[in-house]
CSV table of C-alpha atoms in Angstrom, one decimal:
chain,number,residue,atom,x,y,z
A,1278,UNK,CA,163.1,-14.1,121.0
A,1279,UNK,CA,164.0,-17.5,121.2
A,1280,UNK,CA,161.2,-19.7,119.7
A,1281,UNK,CA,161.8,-23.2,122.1
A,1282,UNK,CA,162.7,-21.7,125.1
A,1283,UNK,CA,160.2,-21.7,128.2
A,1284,UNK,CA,157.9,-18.5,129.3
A,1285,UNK,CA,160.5,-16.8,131.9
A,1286,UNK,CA,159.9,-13.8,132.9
A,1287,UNK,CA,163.2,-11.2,132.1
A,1288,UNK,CA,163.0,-10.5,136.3
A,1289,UNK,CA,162.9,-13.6,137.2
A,1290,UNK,CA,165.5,-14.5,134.3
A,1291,UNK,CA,167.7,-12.4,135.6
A,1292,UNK,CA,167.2,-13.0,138.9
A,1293,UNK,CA,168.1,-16.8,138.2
A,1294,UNK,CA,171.4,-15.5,136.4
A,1295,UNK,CA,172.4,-14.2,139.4
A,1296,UNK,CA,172.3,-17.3,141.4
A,1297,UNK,CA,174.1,-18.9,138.7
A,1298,UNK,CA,177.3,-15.8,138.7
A,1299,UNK,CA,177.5,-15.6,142.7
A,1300,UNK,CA,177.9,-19.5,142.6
A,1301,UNK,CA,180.5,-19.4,139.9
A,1302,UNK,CA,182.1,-16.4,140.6
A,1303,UNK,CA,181.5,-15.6,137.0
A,1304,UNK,CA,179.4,-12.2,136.1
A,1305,UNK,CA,176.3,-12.7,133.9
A,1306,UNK,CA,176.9,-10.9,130.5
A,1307,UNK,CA,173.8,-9.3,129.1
A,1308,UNK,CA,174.2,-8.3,125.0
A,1309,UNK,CA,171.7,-5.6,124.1
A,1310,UNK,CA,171.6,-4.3,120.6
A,1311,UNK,CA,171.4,-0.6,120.3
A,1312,UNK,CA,168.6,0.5,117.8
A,1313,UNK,CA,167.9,4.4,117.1
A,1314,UNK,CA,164.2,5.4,118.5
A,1315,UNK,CA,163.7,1.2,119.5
A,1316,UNK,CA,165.5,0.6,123.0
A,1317,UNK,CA,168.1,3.5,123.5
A,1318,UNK,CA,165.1,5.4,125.2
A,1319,UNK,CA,165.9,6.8,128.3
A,1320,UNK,CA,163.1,4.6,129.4
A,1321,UNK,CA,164.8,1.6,128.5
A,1322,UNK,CA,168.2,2.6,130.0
A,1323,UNK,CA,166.0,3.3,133.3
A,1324,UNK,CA,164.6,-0.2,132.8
A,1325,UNK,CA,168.3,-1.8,132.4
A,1326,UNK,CA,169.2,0.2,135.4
A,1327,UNK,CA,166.3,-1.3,137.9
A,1328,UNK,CA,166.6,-4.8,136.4
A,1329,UNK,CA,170.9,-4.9,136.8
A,1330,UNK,CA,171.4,-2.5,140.1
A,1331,UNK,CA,173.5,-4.6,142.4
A,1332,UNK,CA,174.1,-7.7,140.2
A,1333,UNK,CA,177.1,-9.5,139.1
A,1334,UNK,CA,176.7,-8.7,135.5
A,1335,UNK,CA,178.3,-6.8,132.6
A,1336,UNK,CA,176.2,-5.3,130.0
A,1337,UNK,CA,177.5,-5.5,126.3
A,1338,UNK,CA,175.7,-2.7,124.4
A,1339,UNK,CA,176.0,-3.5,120.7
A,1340,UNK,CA,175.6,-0.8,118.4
A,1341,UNK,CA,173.4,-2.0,115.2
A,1342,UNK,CA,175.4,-2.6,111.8
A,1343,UNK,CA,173.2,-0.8,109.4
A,1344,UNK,CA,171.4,-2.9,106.7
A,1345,UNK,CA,170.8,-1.5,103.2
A,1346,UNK,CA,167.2,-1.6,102.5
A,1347,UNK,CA,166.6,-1.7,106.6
A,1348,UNK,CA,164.7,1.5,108.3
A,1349,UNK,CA,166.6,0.5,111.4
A,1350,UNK,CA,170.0,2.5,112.5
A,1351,UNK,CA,172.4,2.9,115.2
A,1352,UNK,CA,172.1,5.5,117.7
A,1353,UNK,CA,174.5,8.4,117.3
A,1354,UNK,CA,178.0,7.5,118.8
A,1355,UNK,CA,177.3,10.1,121.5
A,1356,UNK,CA,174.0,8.6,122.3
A,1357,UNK,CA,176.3,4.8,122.9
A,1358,UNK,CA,178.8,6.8,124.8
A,1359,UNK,CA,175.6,8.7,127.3
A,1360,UNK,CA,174.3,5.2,127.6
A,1361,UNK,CA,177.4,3.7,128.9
A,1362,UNK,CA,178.3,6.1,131.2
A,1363,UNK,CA,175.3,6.7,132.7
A,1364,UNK,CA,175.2,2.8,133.6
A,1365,UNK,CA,178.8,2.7,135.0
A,1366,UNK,CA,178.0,6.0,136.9
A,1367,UNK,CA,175.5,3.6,138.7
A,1368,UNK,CA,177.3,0.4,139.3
A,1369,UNK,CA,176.5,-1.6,136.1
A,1370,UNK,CA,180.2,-2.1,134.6
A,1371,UNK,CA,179.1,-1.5,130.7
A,1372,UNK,CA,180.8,-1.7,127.9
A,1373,UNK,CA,180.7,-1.1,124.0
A,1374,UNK,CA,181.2,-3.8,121.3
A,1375,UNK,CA,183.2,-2.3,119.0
A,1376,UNK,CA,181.9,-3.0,115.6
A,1377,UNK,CA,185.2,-3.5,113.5
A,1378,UNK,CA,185.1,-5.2,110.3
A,1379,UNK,CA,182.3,-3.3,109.0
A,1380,UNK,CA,184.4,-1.7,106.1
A,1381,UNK,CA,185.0,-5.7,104.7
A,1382,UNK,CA,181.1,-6.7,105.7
A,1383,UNK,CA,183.0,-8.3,108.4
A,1384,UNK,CA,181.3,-6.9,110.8
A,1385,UNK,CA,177.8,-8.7,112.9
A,1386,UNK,CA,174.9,-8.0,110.7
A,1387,UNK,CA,177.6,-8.6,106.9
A,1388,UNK,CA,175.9,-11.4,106.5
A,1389,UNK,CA,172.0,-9.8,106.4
A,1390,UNK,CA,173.5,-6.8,104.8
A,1391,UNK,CA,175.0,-9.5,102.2
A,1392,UNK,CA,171.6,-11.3,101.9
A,1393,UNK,CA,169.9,-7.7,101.1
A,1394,UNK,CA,172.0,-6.8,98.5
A,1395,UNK,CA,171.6,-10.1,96.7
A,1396,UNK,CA,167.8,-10.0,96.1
């Protein structure tokens, strides 16, 4: 996802964060952006839960902002909330982004949503 950043892979990644937040006494946070049918598969939450069991880390699941002209969408609110507690229920403190601003394209993902409705 990052063009000029070395070949890591996400285990070892992660498993590098983790020196880093034991040694500063500072939890890792991970930002994953919830796309409907992408990466809010049980799957994927499985994944998240291997890759972040016993870490120092808090995930920060960010719901998409919808794009006009965009086939991608945000899971259902229940989905977020399933997500989040199954994670907590097994150690990983999770938590939602709340996505205010979105009624003043104020919200993350305004600006594409502005770029869109330009063209």
């Amino acid at each position: 996802m990052l063009p000029h950043a070395p070949a890591i892979a996400i285990e070892e990644l992660v498993e590098r964060a983790e020196v880093y937040a034991r040694a500063t006494g500072y939890p890792v946070q991970y930002q994953w952006t919830l796309i409907e049918g992408i990466n809010d598969s049980d799957g994927e939450l499985e994944r998240i839960a291997r890759l972040l069991a016993g870490k120092y880390a808090v995930m920060n699941f960010i719901p998409f902002n919808e794009v006009d002209g965009l086939a991608y969408r945000r899971p259902l609110a229940g989905r977020i909330a399933a997500m989040a507690h199954t994670l907590n229920q097994q150690g990983i403190y999770t938590r939602v982004r709340d996505s205010a601003g979105q009624e003043i394209d104020g919200a993350c993902g305004s600006c594409a949503r502005g770029a869109v409705k330009a063209k």
